[in-house]
Coordinates of C-alpha atoms in Angstrom, one line a residue:
Chain A
M1 CA -0.1 0.0 0.0
R2 CA 3.1 2.1 0.8
L3 CA 0.6 4.5 2.8
Q4 CA 2.3 7.6 4.3
Y5 CA 2.1 8.5 8.0
P6 CA 3.6 11.4 9.9
S7 CA 7.2 11.5 10.2
G8 CA 7.4 12.4 14.0
I9 CA 6.4 9.0 15.1
R10 CA 9.3 6.3 16.0
I11 CA 7.9 2.7 16.1
I12 CA 9.3 0.4 18.4
C13 CA 8.3 -3.2 17.5
L14 CA 7.2 -5.8 20.4
P15 CA 6.7 -9.6 20.1
C16 CA 3.2 -8.5 21.7
T17 CA 1.9 -5.4 23.7
G18 CA 1.8 -7.6 26.8
K19 CA 5.3 -6.9 26.9
V20 CA 4.8 -3.3 27.6
D21 CA 5.4 -2.4 31.0
L22 CA 4.7 0.7 33.1
I23 CA 8.4 1.6 33.4
H24 CA 8.6 1.5 29.4
L25 CA 6.0 4.2 28.9
L26 CA 7.2 6.3 31.9
R27 CA 10.9 6.4 30.7
S28 CA 9.8 7.2 27.4
F29 CA 8.4 10.6 28.8
E30 CA 11.4 11.0 31.2
K31 CA 13.6 10.8 27.9
G32 CA 11.2 13.5 26.2
A33 CA 8.8 11.9 24.3
D34 CA 5.9 14.2 23.6
G35 CA 3.6 11.3 23.4
V36 CA 3.2 7.5 23.4
Y37 CA 0.8 5.4 22.0
V38 CA 0.5 1.6 22.0
V39 CA -1.1 -0.2 19.1
G40 CA -2.1 -3.6 20.0
C41 CA -4.3 -6.6 18.3
M42 CA -8.1 -6.3 18.3
E43 CA -9.4 -7.2 21.9
G44 CA -10.2 -10.8 21.9
S45 CA -7.7 -11.9 19.2
C46 CA -4.6 -11.8 21.2
Q47 CA -2.3 -14.8 20.4
F48 CA -1.4 -14.9 24.1
T49 CA -5.0 -14.4 25.2
T50 CA -4.5 -11.3 27.3
G51 CA -1.7 -9.3 26.0
N52 CA -3.4 -6.4 24.6
L53 CA -5.7 -6.3 27.7
R54 CA -2.8 -6.2 30.2
A55 CA -1.1 -3.3 27.6
R56 CA -4.5 -1.3 28.2
K57 CA -4.1 -1.6 32.0
R58 CA -0.5 -0.5 31.8
V59 CA -1.6 2.4 29.6
E60 CA -4.1 3.6 32.1
Q61 CA -1.6 3.0 35.1
A62 CA 0.6 5.7 33.1
R63 CA -1.9 8.0 32.5
T64 CA -2.9 8.3 36.2
I65 CA 0.8 9.0 37.2
L66 CA 1.4 11.3 34.2
E67 CA -1.8 13.4 35.3
A68 CA -0.6 13.3 38.7
I69 CA 2.8 14.7 38.2
G70 CA 1.7 17.2 35.9
V71 CA 2.8 15.7 32.4
G72 CA -0.7 15.1 31.1
G73 CA -2.4 11.9 31.3
D74 CA -3.8 12.5 27.6
R75 CA -0.2 12.0 26.1
V76 CA -0.5 8.3 26.3
Q77 CA -3.2 6.2 24.6
M78 CA -4.0 2.5 23.7
F79 CA -5.6 1.7 20.4
N80 CA -6.5 -1.5 19.0
L81 CA -6.3 -2.6 15.3
A82 CA -5.8 -5.8 13.2
A83 CA -2.6 -6.3 11.2
S84 CA -4.4 -5.8 7.9
E85 CA -5.5 -2.5 8.8
A86 CA -3.0 -0.1 7.4
P87 CA -5.4 2.7 6.5
R88 CA -6.6 2.5 9.9
F89 CA -2.9 2.6 11.3
V90 CA -2.4 5.8 9.2
E91 CA -5.4 7.3 10.8
I92 CA -4.3 6.4 14.2
A93 CA -0.9 8.1 13.6
E94 CA -2.4 11.2 12.4
E95 CA -4.9 11.2 15.2
M96 CA -2.4 11.0 17.7
T97 CA -0.1 13.6 15.9
R98 CA -2.9 16.1 15.8
K99 CA -3.7 15.4 19.6
I100 CA 0.0 15.8 20.6
L101 CA 0.7 19.0 18.4
A102 CA -2.5 20.4 20.3
L103 CA -1.0 19.4 23.7
G104 CA 2.3 20.8 22.9
P105 CA 6.0 19.6 23.9
N106 CA 6.4 17.2 26.7
P107 CA 6.9 19.8 29.7
I108 CA 9.8 17.8 31.0
K109 CA 11.8 18.3 27.8
K110 CA 11.1 22.0 28.1
A111 CA 12.0 22.1 31.8
R112 CA 15.3 20.0 31.3
K113 CA 16.2 22.5 28.3
K114 CA 15.5 25.5 31.0
M115 CA 17.7 23.8 33.6
V116 CA 20.5 23.3 31.2
A117 CA 20.5 26.7 30.2
Chain B
M1 CA 3.3 -12.8 53.3
I2 CA 2.7 -9.2 54.4
V3 CA 0.4 -7.4 52.0
A4 CA 0.9 -3.7 51.0
K5 CA -0.5 -1.1 48.7
Q6 CA 1.3 1.8 47.2
K7 CA 0.5 5.2 48.6
P8 CA -1.0 7.8 46.4
I9 CA 1.6 9.6 44.4
D10 CA 0.4 12.9 45.9
E11 CA 0.9 11.7 49.5
I12 CA 4.4 10.6 48.4
I13 CA 5.2 13.8 46.7
E14 CA 3.9 16.0 49.8
G15 CA 6.3 14.2 51.9
V16 CA 9.5 14.3 49.9
K17 CA 8.9 17.7 48.2
N18 CA 11.5 19.5 50.1
A19 CA 14.4 17.0 49.8
D20 CA 17.4 17.4 47.2
K21 CA 18.6 13.9 47.4
I22 CA 16.3 11.0 47.8
L23 CA 16.9 7.3 48.0
I24 CA 14.2 5.0 47.2
A25 CA 14.7 1.6 48.9
G26 CA 12.6 -1.4 47.8
C27 CA 12.4 -4.7 49.4
N28 CA 12.6 -8.3 47.6
E29 CA 10.4 -10.0 50.0
C30 CA 6.5 -9.8 50.5
V31 CA 6.1 -6.3 48.7
T32 CA 7.8 -7.6 45.6
V33 CA 5.3 -10.4 45.6
C34 CA 2.3 -8.1 46.5
E35 CA 3.7 -5.6 43.7
S36 CA 3.7 -3.0 45.8
G37 CA 7.4 -2.2 46.8
G38 CA 9.7 -4.4 44.8
K39 CA 12.4 -3.4 42.2
K40 CA 9.9 -2.6 39.5
E41 CA 7.7 -0.4 41.8
V42 CA 11.2 1.4 42.8
A43 CA 11.7 2.0 39.4
V44 CA 8.3 3.4 38.4
L45 CA 8.2 5.7 41.5
A46 CA 11.7 6.8 41.1
S47 CA 10.7 7.8 37.3
A48 CA 7.5 9.5 38.2
L49 CA 9.3 11.5 41.0
R50 CA 12.2 12.7 38.7
M51 CA 9.6 14.0 36.2
Y52 CA 7.8 15.5 38.8
F53 CA 10.6 17.5 39.9
M54 CA 11.9 18.4 36.6
N55 CA 8.5 19.6 35.7
H56 CA 8.6 21.9 38.8
G57 CA 12.3 23.1 37.9
K58 CA 14.0 21.6 40.6
E59 CA 17.1 19.3 40.2
V60 CA 16.9 16.3 42.7
K61 CA 18.9 13.4 42.9
I62 CA 16.9 10.2 43.0
D63 CA 18.7 6.9 43.5
E64 CA 17.1 3.3 43.5
I65 CA 17.9 0.4 45.5
T66 CA 16.3 -2.8 46.5
L67 CA 17.5 -4.8 49.5
E68 CA 17.0 -8.3 49.8
R69 CA 15.1 -7.6 53.0
Q70 CA 14.5 -4.7 55.2
C71 CA 13.7 -6.5 58.3
D72 CA 17.1 -8.0 58.6
H73 CA 20.4 -6.1 60.1
E74 CA 22.7 -7.7 57.5
Y75 CA 20.8 -6.5 54.5
L76 CA 20.3 -2.9 56.1
E77 CA 24.0 -2.8 56.4
E78 CA 24.5 -2.2 52.7
L79 CA 23.0 1.2 53.1
R80 CA 25.6 2.2 55.9
K81 CA 28.1 3.7 53.3
V82 CA 25.6 5.5 51.1
I83 CA 22.9 6.6 53.2
D84 CA 24.4 9.9 54.6
Q85 CA 24.3 11.2 50.8
Y86 CA 20.6 11.5 51.1
D87 CA 18.0 14.0 52.9
I88 CA 15.3 11.3 52.9
V89 CA 14.8 7.4 52.3
L90 CA 11.6 6.5 50.8
S91 CA 11.1 3.0 51.9
L92 CA 8.8 0.9 49.9
A93 CA 9.1 -1.9 52.4
C94 CA 6.2 -3.0 55.0
G95 CA 6.1 -0.9 58.2
V96 CA 8.5 -3.5 59.7
G97 CA 11.0 -2.7 57.1
V98 CA 10.4 1.2 57.4
Q99 CA 10.8 1.1 61.0
F100 CA 13.9 -1.3 61.2
L101 CA 15.5 1.1 58.7
A102 CA 14.6 4.0 60.7
E103 CA 15.7 2.5 63.9
K104 CA 19.2 1.8 62.5
Y105 CA 20.0 4.9 61.0
M106 CA 19.0 7.7 63.1
R107 CA 20.0 10.9 61.4
T108 CA 18.2 10.4 58.0
P109 CA 14.4 10.5 57.9
V110 CA 12.9 7.4 56.5
L111 CA 9.3 8.0 55.0
P112 CA 6.9 4.8 54.0
G113 CA 6.1 4.4 50.4
V114 CA 3.5 2.0 50.8
D115 CA 0.5 1.4 53.2
T116 CA 1.0 -2.0 55.2
C117 CA -2.2 -3.7 55.1
F118 CA -2.3 -7.4 56.4
M119 CA -0.7 -11.0 56.3
G120 CA -2.2 -12.6 53.6
V121 CA -2.4 -14.8 50.3
T122 CA -2.4 -14.0 46.4
E123 CA -5.6 -15.4 45.6
Q124 CA -4.9 -14.7 42.0
R125 CA -2.7 -12.3 40.3
G126 CA -3.9 -8.7 41.6
V127 CA -6.0 -10.1 44.3
W128 CA -4.7 -10.4 47.9
T129 CA -6.7 -11.6 51.1
E130 CA -6.2 -11.7 54.7
R131 CA -5.5 -15.0 56.3
C132 CA -3.7 -14.2 59.7
Q133 CA -3.6 -11.5 62.4
G134 CA -0.8 -12.9 64.2
C135 CA -2.8 -13.4 67.5
G136 CA 0.0 -15.6 69.1
Q137 CA -2.1 -18.6 69.9
C138 CA -2.9 -20.7 66.8
I139 CA -6.3 -22.6 66.8
L140 CA -6.2 -23.7 63.1
A141 CA -5.8 -27.5 64.4
R142 CA -9.4 -27.1 65.8
T143 CA -11.2 -25.1 63.1
G144 CA -10.2 -27.2 60.2
G145 CA -7.4 -24.9 58.9
I146 CA -9.6 -22.0 58.6
C147 CA -8.8 -19.1 60.9
P148 CA -11.9 -17.3 62.8
V149 CA -9.7 -14.5 64.2
S150 CA -8.8 -13.2 60.7
R151 CA -11.8 -14.3 58.5
C152 CA -14.7 -13.7 61.0
A153 CA -15.6 -10.2 61.3
K154 CA -16.7 -10.9 64.6
R155 CA -13.5 -13.0 65.5
L156 CA -16.0 -15.4 67.0
F157 CA -14.4 -18.5 68.5
N158 CA -17.9 -20.4 68.4
G159 CA -19.9 -19.2 65.5
P160 CA -21.5 -18.9 63.2
C161 CA -23.4 -15.8 64.4
G162 CA -26.9 -14.9 63.4
G163 CA -25.6 -12.6 60.5
S164 CA -24.5 -15.6 58.5
T165 CA -26.8 -16.0 55.4
R166 CA -26.4 -18.6 52.5
G167 CA -22.6 -18.9 53.7
K168 CA -21.8 -15.1 53.4
C169 CA -21.3 -12.8 56.3
E170 CA -23.6 -10.0 57.0
I171 CA -21.2 -7.1 56.7
D172 CA -20.5 -7.9 52.9
K173 CA -22.5 -10.1 50.4
D174 CA -19.4 -11.1 48.5
L175 CA -17.5 -12.3 52.0
D176 CA -17.6 -15.8 52.8
C177 CA -18.9 -16.5 56.6
A178 CA -15.6 -17.9 58.0
W179 CA -17.7 -20.2 60.3
Q180 CA -19.5 -21.5 57.2
L181 CA -16.0 -22.4 55.7
I182 CA -15.0 -24.1 58.8
I183 CA -18.2 -26.2 58.9
N184 CA -17.8 -27.1 55.3
R185 CA -14.1 -28.2 55.9
L186 CA -14.7 -30.2 59.0
K187 CA -17.5 -32.1 57.2
E188 CA -15.0 -33.0 54.2
L189 CA -12.5 -34.1 57.1
G190 CA -15.2 -36.2 58.5
R191 CA -14.6 -34.3 61.8
M192 CA -18.0 -32.5 62.6
E193 CA -17.7 -33.9 66.1
D194 CA -15.1 -31.1 66.7
Y195 CA -17.5 -28.5 65.9
E196 CA -19.5 -29.6 68.8
L197 CA -16.5 -29.0 71.3
L198 CA -16.4 -25.5 72.6
I199 CA -13.3 -23.5 72.1
P200 CA -12.1 -22.0 75.5
I201 CA -11.7 -18.0 76.1
K202 CA -8.7 -17.1 74.2
D203 CA -5.9 -15.3 75.9
W204 CA -5.6 -12.2 74.2
S205 CA -2.8 -11.1 76.0
K206 CA -0.7 -13.0 73.6
E207 CA -2.3 -10.6 70.9
R208 CA -1.7 -6.8 70.5
A209 CA -3.8 -6.4 73.6
G210 CA -0.7 -7.6 75.7
G211 CA 1.4 -4.8 74.0
P212 CA 4.3 -4.9 71.6
R213 CA 5.3 -8.6 71.5
K214 CA 8.7 -10.1 71.4
I215 CA 10.3 -13.7 71.0
V216 CA 13.5 -14.6 72.6
R217 CA 15.1 -18.2 71.7
E218 CA 18.3 -18.7 73.4
D219 CA 18.7 -22.0 71.7
V220 CA 19.1 -20.3 68.3
Q221 CA 21.2 -17.4 69.5

């Protein structure tokens, strides 16, 4: 299909979204990511039964913590789609990019720059 | 194991917000198993606090360590050489570990990062329930291995009470009546005659009512 999606997105491949841990999500923000989204298989079709359901819970945990510390819980989100849904993948990438652009840069990144300067 | 749950992040932040150097100390025992104060939780809390302080324009050194246990001198000794570098130690061990750490290092404030709840079991991942209150005089041999002290809301020794309905306790429809469980188990064991025996009045001085407890065993000293 060779569909184009926003170039600001860096893809990290995992064997299953069940591999995503809370610390992975938090460290991404600590290192300066403006937003993180996890794209798992459709609910009910996980090869490992509950990997994508677990990932959703981790995303929710990250959201709560990010909200509490002032980074913003909306910067992290979970999506589900099937491997054959390339157009939907692009839609999600664009949706997330729009959302993060509206939220602005990760405040941690700005604060770190200010501290260094 | 001792079951604890993480304190809300706001409460933790309130306790450490004035510190410049923080050590977050986890424990590799019970709190690791109940996923509230092990190495993983230490890493998550450290990351969250680093971001919080960074976001508030404050540079704070936050280090992480997870000790084998915080309820034994030998493992707490690992902190001796480094503890003076920190303004605050945030311990994710149970209340026992927090206190032992505080007793050992008098000059450094030690704050709890978890709320210690009870001695219990992992029924399934993410579900822990109470099984023991450490009453100091175990009667499980008489009650079919089910404890009326920790599992009966009234801690009745000769139950059930009138609040037991269809095997559930009156305080919560999802809570099993401990005495119903005891009866069921005694039936399974073919020991229902034991149910007819009255359990004598318990010596509560062996529980917390007698003040803080101590065990001294000279044979192992």
